[in-house]
Structure formats: C-alpha cells, structure tokens
XYZ file of C-alpha atoms in Angstrom:
701
model
C -29.882 1.591 18.433
C -28.709 -1.353 20.466
C -28.945 -5.197 19.811
C -28.783 -7.702 22.695
C -27.631 -11.102 21.999
C -27.263 -14.005 24.491
C -24.912 -17.079 24.058
C -25.251 -20.201 26.394
C -28.185 -21.658 28.362
C -30.278 -21.024 31.400
C -27.454 -22.195 33.720
C -24.646 -20.672 32.152
C -24.528 -17.648 29.498
C -23.373 -14.218 28.501
C -25.556 -11.795 27.432
C -23.975 -8.588 25.279
C -25.589 -5.403 24.203
C -24.002 -4.090 20.824
C -24.079 -0.281 21.204
C -23.822 2.215 18.222
C -20.553 3.033 19.337
C -17.950 1.233 21.827
C -17.088 -2.090 23.055
C -20.169 -4.637 23.404
C -21.473 -4.306 27.019
C -21.649 -7.180 29.068
C -25.140 -7.332 30.693
C -24.976 -10.549 32.489
C -22.791 -13.400 33.068
C -23.521 -16.784 34.522
C -26.852 -17.836 35.532
C -29.279 -16.407 32.768
C -30.697 -13.050 34.306
C -33.748 -12.367 31.723
C -31.163 -9.951 30.081
C -34.143 -8.816 27.763
C -36.051 -7.370 30.660
C -36.148 -3.274 30.138
C -34.448 -2.868 33.493
C -31.246 -3.800 31.701
C -31.833 -1.216 29.083
C -32.062 1.796 31.667
C -28.653 3.884 31.125
C -26.500 4.374 33.683
C -26.491 8.545 34.984
C -24.293 10.800 33.097
C -20.817 12.165 34.571
C -19.437 8.619 35.177
C -16.019 9.024 35.331
C -16.768 13.096 35.217
C -17.704 12.545 31.414
C -20.737 14.273 30.230
C -21.865 11.008 28.480
C -21.930 7.395 30.472
C -19.419 5.457 29.342
C -20.159 1.530 30.329
C -16.937 0.091 32.007
C -18.206 -3.706 32.047
C -17.551 -4.474 28.352
C -15.939 -7.203 26.422
C -12.151 -6.202 25.638
C -12.034 -2.569 27.025
C -10.079 0.244 25.002
C -8.570 3.160 26.745
C -8.511 6.649 26.014
C -12.468 7.703 25.151
C -13.667 7.485 28.859
C -12.570 4.166 29.955
C -9.932 4.641 32.739
C -9.435 0.817 33.654
C -7.035 -1.799 32.176
C -7.462 -1.549 28.468
C -7.796 -5.227 27.047
C -6.465 -3.736 23.628
C -3.537 -1.744 23.137
C -1.449 -0.708 19.935
C -0.379 2.062 17.624
C 0.823 2.985 14.211
C 4.313 4.693 14.802
C 2.739 6.383 17.598
C -0.456 7.252 16.055
C -3.892 5.617 16.225
C -3.248 4.705 19.882
C -7.263 5.088 20.516
C -9.461 2.458 19.438
C -13.330 3.064 19.084
C -15.049 0.387 17.382
C -18.385 1.166 15.787
C -21.063 -0.311 13.363
C -21.239 -3.857 15.064
C -23.016 -6.402 13.753
C -23.662 -10.079 14.938
C -23.556 -13.118 12.669
C -25.292 -16.159 13.958
C -24.235 -19.907 13.229
C -25.832 -22.361 15.504
C -24.419 -22.039 19.111
C -21.907 -19.660 18.085
C -21.865 -15.780 17.481
C -19.386 -13.481 16.038
C -19.800 -9.892 16.758
C -17.762 -7.504 14.420
C -17.097 -3.653 14.793
C -14.559 -1.014 12.797
C -12.766 1.793 13.668
C -12.405 3.898 10.403
C -10.461 6.509 11.790
C -7.831 4.182 12.905
C -8.247 1.623 10.131
C -8.919 -1.305 12.643
C -11.524 -4.289 12.492
C -12.419 -6.337 15.422
C -14.312 -9.735 15.357
C -15.158 -11.512 18.784
C -16.302 -15.082 18.436
C -18.540 -16.387 21.419
C -19.748 -19.929 21.268
C -21.610 -22.025 23.697
C -20.571 -25.723 23.918
C -22.930 -28.972 25.147
C -20.600 -29.177 28.068
C -22.046 -25.943 29.408
C -18.692 -23.995 28.657
C -18.547 -20.688 26.692
C -15.589 -20.012 24.483
C -14.388 -16.537 23.062
C -11.529 -15.593 20.875
C -10.638 -12.546 19.042
C -9.355 -11.716 15.538
C -8.012 -8.330 14.990
C -7.238 -6.744 11.509
C -5.392 -4.011 10.408
C -7.191 -2.156 7.530
C -4.683 0.618 7.305
C -2.322 1.226 4.698
C 0.839 1.175 6.976
C 2.107 -1.498 9.773
C 0.309 -1.499 13.193
C 1.880 -2.607 16.067
C -0.197 -4.635 18.554
C 0.924 -4.656 21.974
C -2.032 -6.242 23.593
C -4.898 -8.033 22.615
C -6.954 -10.266 24.919
C -8.950 -13.110 23.913
C -11.690 -13.039 26.008
C -13.333 -10.981 29.041
C -15.417 -12.395 31.554
C -17.563 -10.688 34.355
C -17.292 -11.426 38.113
C -19.846 -10.195 40.629
C -19.898 -7.271 42.776
C -18.947 -7.552 46.516
C -16.195 -9.583 48.093
C -14.346 -12.289 45.426
C -12.199 -15.305 46.315
C -9.861 -16.183 43.669
C -8.602 -19.828 43.305
C -5.041 -20.100 41.059
C -2.516 -22.523 40.583
C 1.006 -22.382 41.118
C 4.239 -24.660 42.103
C 7.872 -25.320 40.279
C 8.968 -28.258 38.970
C 7.758 -31.594 40.640
C 5.393 -29.559 42.691
C 2.856 -28.407 39.858
C -0.746 -27.376 40.486
C -0.427 -26.131 44.111
C -3.837 -24.572 45.022
C -3.929 -20.965 46.109
C -6.955 -19.034 47.546
C -6.979 -15.667 47.920
C -9.411 -12.532 48.569
C -9.544 -9.892 45.859
C -8.824 -6.097 47.213
C -9.366 -3.070 44.802
C -6.353 -3.155 42.830
C -5.677 -5.145 39.801
C -4.734 -8.798 40.292
C -2.647 -9.713 37.445
C -0.653 -13.058 36.244
C 2.117 -13.153 33.616
C 4.026 -16.162 32.428
C 7.049 -15.371 29.828
C 8.887 -18.725 29.915
C 7.453 -19.760 26.423
C 5.311 -22.692 27.493
C 2.371 -22.888 30.159
C 4.931 -22.970 32.864
C 5.066 -24.978 36.265
C 4.366 -21.782 38.315
C 1.726 -19.736 36.345
C -0.890 -21.757 35.141
C -3.587 -20.174 32.961
C -6.550 -21.362 35.039
C -8.509 -19.607 37.511
C -11.734 -20.036 39.616
C -13.557 -17.057 40.748
C -16.318 -17.042 43.355
C -18.500 -14.398 44.745
C -21.648 -14.343 46.967
C -23.924 -15.579 43.803
C -21.689 -16.768 41.465
C -18.849 -19.288 40.562
C -17.058 -19.731 37.403
C -13.551 -20.712 36.257
C -11.568 -19.621 33.408
C -8.850 -21.222 31.130
C -6.746 -20.219 28.288
C -6.253 -22.376 25.214
C -2.564 -21.308 24.640
C 1.019 -22.905 25.416
C 3.264 -19.854 25.081
C 3.690 -16.632 27.031
C -0.158 -15.458 28.571
C -1.595 -13.207 31.072
C -4.408 -13.058 32.877
C -5.986 -9.666 34.682
C -8.416 -8.969 37.062
C -9.717 -5.375 37.018
C -12.084 -3.623 39.205
C -14.863 -1.621 37.594
C -16.422 1.707 39.015
C -19.422 -0.096 40.460
C -17.295 -2.924 42.334
C -17.521 -5.669 39.493
C -14.615 -6.913 38.077
C -13.661 -7.719 34.639
C -11.239 -10.813 33.911
C -9.043 -10.760 30.845
C -7.366 -13.723 29.407
C -5.158 -13.788 26.579
C -1.413 -14.126 25.104
C 1.379 -12.008 26.334
C 3.414 -10.494 23.546
C 7.334 -9.527 23.800
C 7.829 -5.601 22.567
C 7.305 -5.393 18.828
C 6.256 -9.208 18.462
C 2.998 -8.590 16.768
C 3.503 -6.193 13.948
C 0.440 -6.401 11.574
C 1.134 -5.380 7.933
C -1.853 -3.828 5.814
C -4.392 -6.383 5.628
C -2.919 -8.763 8.066
C -5.030 -10.155 11.081
C -3.987 -11.450 14.363
C -6.011 -14.469 15.643
C -5.851 -14.837 19.407
C -6.263 -18.175 21.125
C -9.351 -19.405 22.624
C -10.700 -18.640 25.847
C -13.055 -20.564 28.127
C -15.161 -20.229 30.930
C -17.333 -22.953 32.661
C -19.655 -23.152 35.917
C -17.541 -25.595 37.617
C -15.206 -28.720 37.075
C -17.885 -31.244 35.559
C -18.295 -28.278 32.845
C -14.634 -28.395 32.050
C -14.178 -32.052 32.219
C -17.167 -32.754 29.584
C -15.603 -29.896 27.039
C -12.294 -31.948 27.335
C -13.849 -34.953 26.758
C -16.609 -34.162 24.302
C -15.142 -31.787 21.907
C -11.255 -30.922 22.729
C -9.751 -34.507 22.648
C -9.176 -35.737 19.287
C -8.711 -39.541 19.596
C -7.523 -41.769 16.820
C -10.633 -43.203 15.313
C -12.754 -40.760 17.327
C -13.324 -42.463 20.124
C -11.242 -43.080 23.358
C -10.107 -46.634 24.047
C -9.585 -47.742 27.667
C -6.296 -46.010 28.777
C -3.472 -48.476 28.530
C -1.673 -49.259 31.635
C 1.872 -48.115 30.780
C 5.444 -49.109 31.651
C 7.831 -46.111 31.093
C 11.739 -47.071 31.036
C 13.083 -43.797 32.390
C 13.584 -44.273 36.365
C 14.217 -48.037 35.372
C 16.936 -47.360 33.169
C 17.879 -43.898 32.380
C 20.461 -43.988 29.682
C 21.124 -47.502 30.147
C 19.732 -49.187 27.182
C 20.569 -52.404 26.463
C 18.215 -54.849 24.304
C 18.156 -57.995 25.976
C 17.275 -56.273 29.431
C 14.862 -54.222 27.800
C 13.167 -57.347 26.228
C 12.866 -59.079 29.829
C 11.451 -55.693 31.449
C 8.900 -56.125 28.758
C 8.211 -59.936 29.419
C 7.649 -59.085 33.152
C 5.415 -56.104 32.323
C 3.448 -58.105 30.227
C 2.892 -60.489 33.149
C 1.799 -57.970 35.418
C -0.863 -56.879 32.820
C 0.880 -53.688 31.627
C -0.484 -52.923 28.346
C 2.110 -50.320 26.669
C 5.690 -50.158 26.471
C 7.401 -46.773 26.269
C 10.982 -46.425 25.498
C 12.302 -43.091 27.014
C 15.389 -40.787 26.335
C 18.529 -42.640 25.212
C 17.930 -44.326 21.755
C 19.173 -42.170 19.385
C 22.348 -40.312 18.412
C 25.038 -41.133 21.045
C 22.909 -40.334 23.956
C 24.790 -41.398 27.218
C 23.633 -38.597 29.457
C 21.673 -35.428 29.235
C 24.455 -33.302 27.516
C 24.332 -34.529 23.991
C 22.634 -35.960 20.708
C 19.434 -33.974 20.970
C 18.612 -33.245 17.241
C 20.385 -36.642 16.172
C 16.850 -38.585 15.906
C 18.892 -41.374 14.157
C 18.826 -44.837 16.046
C 22.211 -45.451 18.089
C 23.810 -48.469 16.325
C 25.908 -49.003 19.635
C 22.768 -49.845 21.591
C 20.709 -51.088 19.059
C 22.951 -52.811 16.231
C 19.864 -54.354 14.539
C 17.808 -51.013 15.035
C 14.486 -51.092 17.300
C 12.703 -53.307 15.257
C 14.049 -56.584 17.605
C 12.732 -54.742 20.688
C 9.219 -53.435 19.153
C 8.570 -56.948 17.614
C 9.303 -58.422 20.941
C 6.935 -55.966 22.858
C 4.218 -56.036 20.296
C 4.514 -59.862 20.175
C 3.725 -59.803 23.751
C 0.223 -58.107 23.140
C 1.543 -54.446 24.123
C 1.850 -51.036 22.379
C 5.048 -49.596 21.858
C 5.827 -45.944 22.702
C 8.525 -43.812 22.324
C 10.256 -40.599 23.478
C 11.173 -37.433 21.499
C 12.416 -34.122 22.482
C 11.806 -32.402 19.058
C 12.169 -28.822 19.868
C 15.461 -28.870 21.301
C 19.104 -29.253 20.193
C 22.366 -30.109 22.073
C 25.518 -28.228 21.401
C 27.306 -31.725 21.197
C 25.449 -32.941 18.525
C 25.715 -33.656 14.688
C 22.917 -31.118 13.717
C 24.085 -28.244 15.630
C 27.666 -28.742 14.316
C 25.838 -28.663 11.031
C 23.545 -25.920 11.534
C 24.146 -23.856 14.506
C 22.212 -21.033 12.974
C 19.221 -23.062 13.517
C 19.000 -22.300 17.109
C 17.055 -19.504 18.538
C 19.619 -16.578 18.986
C 19.795 -12.991 18.936
C 23.143 -11.523 17.407
C 25.719 -10.683 20.013
C 23.813 -11.872 23.022
C 25.128 -15.171 24.553
C 23.401 -18.508 23.879
C 22.313 -19.231 27.099
C 21.674 -23.071 27.733
C 19.563 -24.937 30.142
C 20.022 -28.458 30.994
C 22.758 -28.335 28.415
C 19.954 -27.494 25.644
C 19.183 -24.765 23.120
C 16.137 -24.255 21.281
C 15.559 -24.985 17.386
C 13.725 -22.125 15.664
C 10.710 -23.982 14.464
C 9.459 -21.015 12.657
C 12.140 -21.679 10.095
C 10.631 -24.411 7.285
C 13.649 -26.077 6.870
C 14.292 -26.790 10.664
C 10.609 -28.090 10.905
C 10.752 -29.891 7.719
C 14.095 -31.674 9.202
C 12.069 -32.788 12.199
C 9.102 -33.689 10.534
C 11.348 -36.070 8.393
C 13.393 -37.506 11.270
C 10.119 -38.330 13.163
C 8.160 -39.560 10.610
C 11.004 -42.074 9.423
C 10.812 -43.548 12.796
C 7.152 -43.429 12.989
C 6.755 -44.892 9.465
C 9.117 -47.509 9.790
C 8.174 -49.161 12.841
C 4.936 -50.305 14.891
C 4.926 -47.399 17.405
C 1.523 -46.107 18.546
C 2.437 -43.458 20.927
C 4.933 -40.767 20.845
C 6.097 -39.217 24.613
C 6.777 -35.331 23.347
C 9.191 -33.527 25.962
C 10.190 -30.175 26.265
C 12.949 -29.658 28.900
C 13.231 -25.947 28.941
C 11.866 -22.453 29.106
C 12.395 -20.033 26.103
C 15.250 -17.476 26.516
C 16.650 -14.654 23.815
C 14.096 -16.318 21.562
C 14.551 -14.183 18.646
C 15.020 -14.865 14.955
C 17.770 -13.866 12.477
C 16.091 -10.630 12.075
C 16.343 -10.005 15.847
C 13.238 -9.587 16.926
C 11.145 -11.875 19.150
C 9.269 -14.760 18.215
C 7.929 -16.637 21.269
C 4.183 -16.349 19.519
C 5.524 -17.617 16.457
C 7.545 -20.284 18.000
C 4.274 -21.905 19.879
C 2.286 -21.836 16.981
C 5.132 -23.478 14.839
C 5.132 -26.485 17.508
C 1.530 -26.498 16.969
C 1.875 -27.071 13.342
C 4.443 -29.635 13.846
C 2.258 -31.602 15.894
C -0.618 -31.452 13.463
C 1.675 -32.470 10.653
C 2.754 -35.473 12.617
C -1.109 -36.332 13.548
C -2.033 -35.792 9.961
C 0.756 -38.266 8.871
C -0.041 -40.703 11.513
C -3.489 -40.399 12.820
C -3.612 -43.407 14.711
C -0.237 -42.612 17.046
C -1.107 -40.854 20.358
C 0.778 -38.151 21.853
C 1.766 -37.244 25.341
C 2.553 -33.742 26.352
C 5.447 -33.617 28.618
C 7.412 -30.603 29.550
C 9.892 -31.061 32.514
C 6.880 -32.884 33.755
C 3.979 -30.533 33.910
C 5.289 -27.238 32.292
C 2.949 -27.599 29.426
C -0.401 -28.805 30.368
C -3.435 -26.318 28.592
C -6.169 -26.833 26.151
C -4.106 -25.491 23.484
C -1.560 -28.308 23.587
C -4.289 -30.975 24.742
C -6.250 -30.271 21.409
C -3.357 -32.005 19.777
C -2.330 -34.747 22.138
C -3.961 -37.606 24.319
C -2.271 -37.115 27.496
C -0.004 -34.904 29.795
C 2.584 -36.052 32.083
C 1.360 -34.535 35.188
C 4.917 -33.969 36.834
C 8.067 -35.153 37.077
C 7.601 -36.568 40.664
C 6.283 -39.570 41.252
C 6.249 -39.503 45.123
C 3.004 -40.542 45.947
C 2.455 -37.936 48.844
C 3.696 -35.142 46.717
C 1.270 -36.273 43.880
C -1.687 -36.297 46.401
C -1.699 -32.080 45.865
C -0.375 -32.087 42.337
C -3.452 -34.309 41.082
C -6.007 -32.890 43.123
C -5.187 -29.469 41.606
C -4.968 -30.720 38.117
C -7.884 -32.579 38.276
C -9.975 -29.193 38.844
C -9.595 -28.678 35.019
C -8.344 -32.104 33.415
C -10.280 -35.288 33.749
C -8.452 -37.995 35.479
C -7.864 -40.153 32.112
C -5.565 -37.402 30.556
C -3.604 -37.214 33.542
C -0.721 -39.510 33.337
C 0.114 -40.963 37.179
C 2.876 -43.750 37.716
C 3.662 -45.942 40.436
C 7.490 -45.712 40.906
C 10.173 -47.257 43.125
C 10.823 -47.085 46.866
C 12.978 -44.906 47.840
C 11.441 -42.344 45.422
C 13.903 -41.019 42.865
C 13.113 -37.470 43.357
C 12.302 -37.077 47.164
C 14.161 -40.293 48.612
C 10.604 -41.067 50.745
C 9.993 -44.660 51.283
C 6.301 -45.494 50.788
C 4.156 -48.940 50.651
C 3.159 -50.472 47.150
C -0.331 -50.164 48.250
C 0.113 -46.192 49.031
C 1.832 -45.614 45.809
C -0.691 -47.599 43.758
C -3.752 -46.082 45.329
C -2.777 -42.677 44.745
C -2.119 -43.557 40.916
C -4.998 -45.840 40.416
C -7.891 -43.549 39.127
C -5.739 -41.580 36.698
C -4.124 -42.749 33.630
C -2.123 -45.567 35.262
C 1.428 -46.274 34.983
C 4.666 -48.029 36.355
C 8.035 -45.938 36.541
C 10.634 -48.711 37.260
C 12.406 -51.769 36.271
C 9.801 -54.513 37.137
C 12.796 -57.136 37.149
C 13.699 -55.787 40.132
C 10.611 -56.266 42.082
C 10.455 -59.042 44.642
C 7.726 -62.034 43.985
C 5.918 -60.405 47.046
C 5.844 -56.952 45.274
C 5.155 -58.407 41.748
C 2.009 -60.424 42.886
C 0.988 -57.236 45.096
C 1.442 -54.688 42.055
C -0.404 -57.476 39.559
C -3.345 -57.112 42.192
C -3.573 -53.373 41.832
C -3.159 -53.319 38.085
C -6.179 -55.714 37.697
C -8.266 -53.425 40.099
C -7.547 -50.578 37.822
C -8.609 -52.310 34.776
C -11.775 -53.505 36.342
C -12.356 -49.914 37.687
C -11.091 -47.580 34.518
C -14.335 -47.730 32.965
C -16.114 -46.006 35.935
C -12.978 -43.814 36.867
C -12.844 -42.306 33.546
C -16.450 -42.195 32.654
C -17.859 -38.736 32.281
C -19.415 -37.286 35.149
C -18.525 -40.118 37.307
C -15.705 -38.600 39.081
C -15.560 -36.569 42.519
C -13.348 -34.951 45.194
C -13.485 -33.574 48.358
C -11.504 -30.981 49.736
C -8.904 -32.379 52.049
C -9.254 -31.923 56.000
C -6.421 -32.329 58.320
C -4.185 -33.978 55.665
C -6.968 -36.888 54.609
C -7.721 -36.456 50.974
C -10.875 -38.015 49.447
C -11.915 -38.774 45.994
C -13.417 -41.374 43.587
C -16.171 -41.970 40.654
C -19.728 -43.077 40.948
C -22.260 -44.653 39.011
C -25.994 -46.064 40.002
C -24.072 -49.773 40.021
C -20.881 -49.026 41.859
C -19.016 -46.089 43.948
C -15.777 -45.966 44.382
C -14.005 -43.944 47.330
C -10.241 -43.497 47.428
C -9.057 -42.186 51.166
C -5.296 -41.126 51.547
C -3.768 -39.727 54.652
C -0.882 -37.780 53.935
C 0.884 -35.986 57.003
C -0.188 -37.416 60.358
C -3.476 -35.935 61.742
C -3.806 -33.391 64.306
C -7.379 -34.576 65.590
C -7.745 -37.292 67.590
C -9.860 -39.034 65.168
C -10.990 -38.149 61.601
C -14.221 -36.605 61.053
C -16.837 -38.566 59.151
C -16.522 -38.468 55.218
C -19.800 -36.649 53.628
C -19.924 -37.778 50.032
C -20.705 -35.121 47.572
C -24.100 -34.100 46.354
C -23.344 -35.633 42.971
C -23.009 -39.103 44.467
C -25.836 -38.685 47.074
C -28.418 -38.033 44.049
C -27.866 -41.466 43.061
C -30.324 -42.595 46.152
C -30.380 -45.900 47.511
C -29.189 -48.300 50.201
C -25.563 -49.401 49.926
C -22.685 -51.228 51.713
C -18.784 -51.713 51.115
C -18.537 -54.530 49.258
C -14.772 -54.534 48.995
C -11.602 -52.811 50.130
C -7.880 -52.509 48.925
C -5.609 -52.903 50.581
C -7.247 -56.386 52.244
C -5.316 -55.141 55.517
C -5.372 -51.184 55.682
C -2.849 -49.374 57.890
C -5.365 -48.268 60.581
C -4.117 -46.534 63.881
C -7.103 -47.688 65.627
C -10.754 -49.409 64.433
C -13.444 -50.019 66.750
C -15.865 -53.103 66.123
C -18.513 -50.871 64.228
C -15.931 -49.641 61.785
C -14.813 -53.161 61.325
C -18.404 -54.125 60.644
C -19.004 -51.264 58.116
C -15.823 -51.993 56.052
C -16.729 -56.031 56.116
C -19.836 -54.927 54.578
C -22.237 -56.238 57.574
C -23.789 -52.596 57.810
C -26.018 -50.977 54.909
C -26.619 -47.209 54.929
C -28.595 -44.944 52.880
C -26.907 -42.141 50.927
C -28.668 -39.686 52.353
C -27.751 -40.589 55.528
C -24.205 -40.713 54.481
C -24.444 -37.170 53.419
C -26.136 -36.112 56.553
C -23.726 -38.145 59.222
C -20.897 -39.124 56.902
C -19.037 -42.361 56.606
C -17.149 -43.049 60.154
C -14.099 -44.543 58.753
C -11.082 -45.334 61.079
C -7.828 -43.249 61.028
C -5.331 -44.361 58.580
C -1.568 -44.189 59.246
C 0.188 -41.200 57.599
C 1.066 -41.918 53.903
C -1.186 -44.869 53.587
C -4.510 -44.944 51.444
C -7.659 -47.244 51.219
C -9.803 -47.882 48.519
C -13.727 -48.859 49.441
C -15.744 -50.305 46.567
C -19.534 -49.426 47.513
C -22.295 -51.616 45.887
C -26.179 -51.536 46.516
C -27.042 -53.603 49.210
C -29.369 -56.274 48.469
C -33.008 -55.260 48.709
C -31.845 -51.690 48.650
C -33.636 -49.083 46.497
C -31.415 -47.558 43.568
C -32.209 -44.643 41.784
C -30.443 -43.965 38.478
C-alpha cells in the first residue's frame, strides 16, 4: 500500500510516494508532473543494484545498508549497533500548506518526521526531526534537513565562494558522475562556502539554501538512472550529537525555489520579522568605522552627525571603540560598559544630539567574543570555549565565549539590555569577527552546533526585550549571511570591502538569494581603505544606490563640491528606494565584457543602472536587452533623467545623445528585441537612467 502526497503549486511542487517500508520516494519535483497519473506508479524492474526487490534511489534522506548504495543522508549508531535504519509505517499529517510525514524503525528504536511546506512565495521548505526511541544513547553522525531531486542529463551547478572582502563570487560548473560536496567547518556561514546553490538542467532550474549559521554540508549525489539528489543539512563534529533516550534532533530548515524572485518574495513575506510587522523605508545610514576607527571624541562625533543630517542621512551608527578601554582591537571585548575616558558623561549627550537632529541612533556590539586583555577574561577565563590540554588559539586577538553556559548568556544579555534599555537606541550592529576553533566545552566535547543555537537564543532574547530595535548581522563583513540569522535580523553587512569595483560582483552574487533592501552597501572614502583604489563619487554612489544605502566616511572631510554631489545621490536614493525595494521590482542582467546592468521596474518607472568595471575588450558595447520581467510592462517609454548629469563616456553618437536626452521614445518589446544602444562608459564609472512612459504611449500594468 502506498500513499501519494504533493506539496506546492502547479509551477513548483514536490510529490512523494509513502511506501510500506523505506524512505519516501520523490515522484516528481519542480513543475507539477501530474504525479497521480498511473504511469508514476509503475514499479522499476527487479534486480536493481543486484537486489531481487527493486529499491528506489530517488528518495528523501536515503539511508544505507539495505539496498541503497548511494550517499546516505542519515547515519548513526548505538555503540556500534543499530547502524542501519529502515523506517516503515509512514503516516501523513496535513495542516494547511504543510505536510509532516512520519515513520518508525521499531528494530533500531528510531523515529523520523519530515515536514514539507509550500509558501505563498512559491518556495518549498523542508526540515527533519529525528528521535531516539530506544533505551540507550544514540550517536547521530549525520541527519540532513532536506533532499531535492535534480533532472537526468547534463546539469550545471552555480555556487558561491570567496574570502574576506570578496564574498559571493559566482562559480559555475558542470556536474560529473561522482559526488559533489561542500562542507563548512568555520562555525559560521563563512566567506567561502555559502550554503546556497542553483541547479540547472535541460528542462528544470531551481535554487536551494539552508537556514543555518553554523557548520553545514551540501552534497549532490548521482542516482542509478542519472538523476541527482541534492542534500542540505547541518554538519556535526565527531560525537557532537548524542541523543539520550527520548531525545530528538531538530534540523534547521532548507528551502528550494524556482528562481531568484521566489527567494526574494519568501525573505520579504515570511522570513523577515520587522518591528511593528512592516518594513519602513530603509534609512540612509552613516557608520562611523572607516571615518573614525577607535578615535572617539564626543564633539567631533556630534559635528559629524550634524553634517550627516545636512546630507539627508537618517541613521547614525556608532561603531567599535565606545566601551571598556578599547583603543585598538587587542582589548576590552566583553567589557560592555561605556568608556568614561571617551564619554565622561556617558553616551546620552551624543545620542540626544543625534536624535535631536531627527536621526536614529545605532551601536556596535560583538557579544560572542572576549579579549584576553579584558576585565571579563581576567575574572572568568573559564568562560571561553576551550578544550583541556589544547592551546587557546586566538584570532584577531580574540577568544570565543561559551554561550551554551547560562551564566555567560545571562551576563551578555544583562550588559546589552542595560545599554539598550537606558538609551534611545533603535539599531544594533551585531558583529562576529572570527571563526570557531577548538570549540569544546568543559566536558571536552564539541559544541559548534550548541553554540550556534545559543547565539540564536541570545538574539531572540534581545529581540523579545527590545522589539523595536533592528539588528544587523555582520561577521567580518559577509561571514554570517543565511536564512537562519536573517530570521532574527533586519540587514546584513554584505562585505567589509567597500571598494565599488569589488562590490559589483559581491552584490551581484548576494542578490541572487537576498533582496536589495537587506544588503548593506556603503559609499566610502577615496582612496578606498581596503584596496587603495580611487573612484569618482558618482561611481561609488551608483554602485550602492539600489541597496540599503549608507555612508562609511567622515562627512567633515568632504569638500564642498563632494558634499553637494553626495546630497544629490542621497536625495535620488530616497526618491527611488520605494521602487528599488518593492516586491518583484528588482532585476539584474549577467555582465558582458565587464559591464554590469541592474535596476528595478514598475508600470510608472523603470530604473536601469549601468556600471563598467574593467576596460571593455570590444570596440563598442552590445545594446542592453531588458529582461522579460521588464518587457512585460509593455508600452512606449523614454529616458526622463540620467545620473550623473555628465556621464564619463568614451564616445557617444548624436543618436545616443538624443536617446539619453529623452528625444527618442521606444517600445519595450523593441527594446527587448534590439536592445538599448547606450554609449561606452569609461572603466570604473556608472550611469543611472530613469525611464518613464512617453506621452501618448500605452502602458499595461
């Protein structure tokens, strides 16, 4: 006896067959395939893999040892026994758009429940709950959150790699016959191995991501018939997950979606938890780090705030250096008391000045870390994650606090709560500036998984106590960007590198899974502090303008000309952010010959940003063909405005001048077929075009 269950819509769904014994079979995934058609019920021939009984290989979370010879998504044992799991007696419990399928292995004393849900965005989520029903401990070595099915034939995989300052570098490769595996053991999402993939075959394309900030694993395995299973889940250190009798392991959620639009809609519609339940326009931010570093002086900071307000900036964030005796990055982490040397009257005079100017005030914390040179470490050296007999490995002159100890978490909550509770603070920049090493507890056992959950718990506790405070996830830039931390925060710091040329590729990659309004993008000083490159203010501004715009410099150091120009771009961002950050509006086009194109579109306005990175190889750029999502708006349009007013073109024809000045109107379908013949930009320069309906033109909403 089998039961067929389907979750999702006609455009994107997963259909499962619950068999008498064995893991649920994936009948179809992606576009609905009429999975209840009798043809899907035809059993495969016997002697598959030499077995006398056919064993399906395209199943959720396959287990090994009983005829499945691929990569097992679940592994464990009970002191060497019960290493084989065969779940049976499957049941399905329905609740709206969510189904939980459950099975038991009475011999091994195990139970599993797999929750599959369809979301209004079109995204499908999956998670696993694994329970030890036996009388003795069970060591769980592996338990993936989800399995999704990729088509037979040639499959291209898009993944994301990088390093500090060069996050979200897109890599594409064609899968071979073997296993493709990605593992991260850094104790955070990482800069180099983001748990995000896109899979594309001849007739199917979908993306997957994991809602988890700790160690993770993604494996793509090839089945007997050439299809592929995509597994996502948490990665355990040896002996990290030992379940006592009756205990359960709950995996993080994994997500699959047909395209970028679905993931953006999910983040906006369900993942983000905004104060008051609704996202307000994202305030233009001044962050003090690159403008001040550890040099905190109240009166100059007040002057910077005044200058920022004059530029139209709406949020002032006080970065590292306000606490303990923090004059450089070698001391005071953990001593979350206001430095009386720098702030003899406390933070209130600065905060009152900032809020009096009509701006919000934000502040920097790095709660998870402790400096060996600190009052906290002097009093409690045992609070650091450590393994007896092993050296305490420092990174950035920091150690990691063991947040799984209640006294540590309580201490941190009390310190943060005191600062937030006694001041008009509406924003926290939550940083994490090192990977986890020797992450063990007093018992000598690994606790990366427990540490990650303890960080989540502390964030949740802060949010509950201060529901109107927004949190930014920063981890040496983009080291902790995933759907797990984003369910508790409101913005991510995309990268510590603010160089506009580097940001072109960083932001292009990040925007595949994240909508622009949650990606922090700051205009910084020239020469850039990370790379030393010099860029025009217009290039720096236009690369950042469509995201959550910020300024990362000392505004008092701007010339009058720079100040006037920056004010223009801040005003433009405020005027256009409603479009940039609107559901379904954003688009981007793959770069060609170093030219990046992105923007946003609505029936009333289309904004196209063109940025030239390196010098082109071609004699002239190819016309820009707008994507289908824009062309579907229909109608006749013209260019109504351009920034900067005098772009840095290498050469421009008379016809191109007329096009840019709005003298030439064009139909969007023509623009799709022939493209917009824009002139060639100089390297490391950018252009923003505002398109509006031409008078007399027909617009279709």
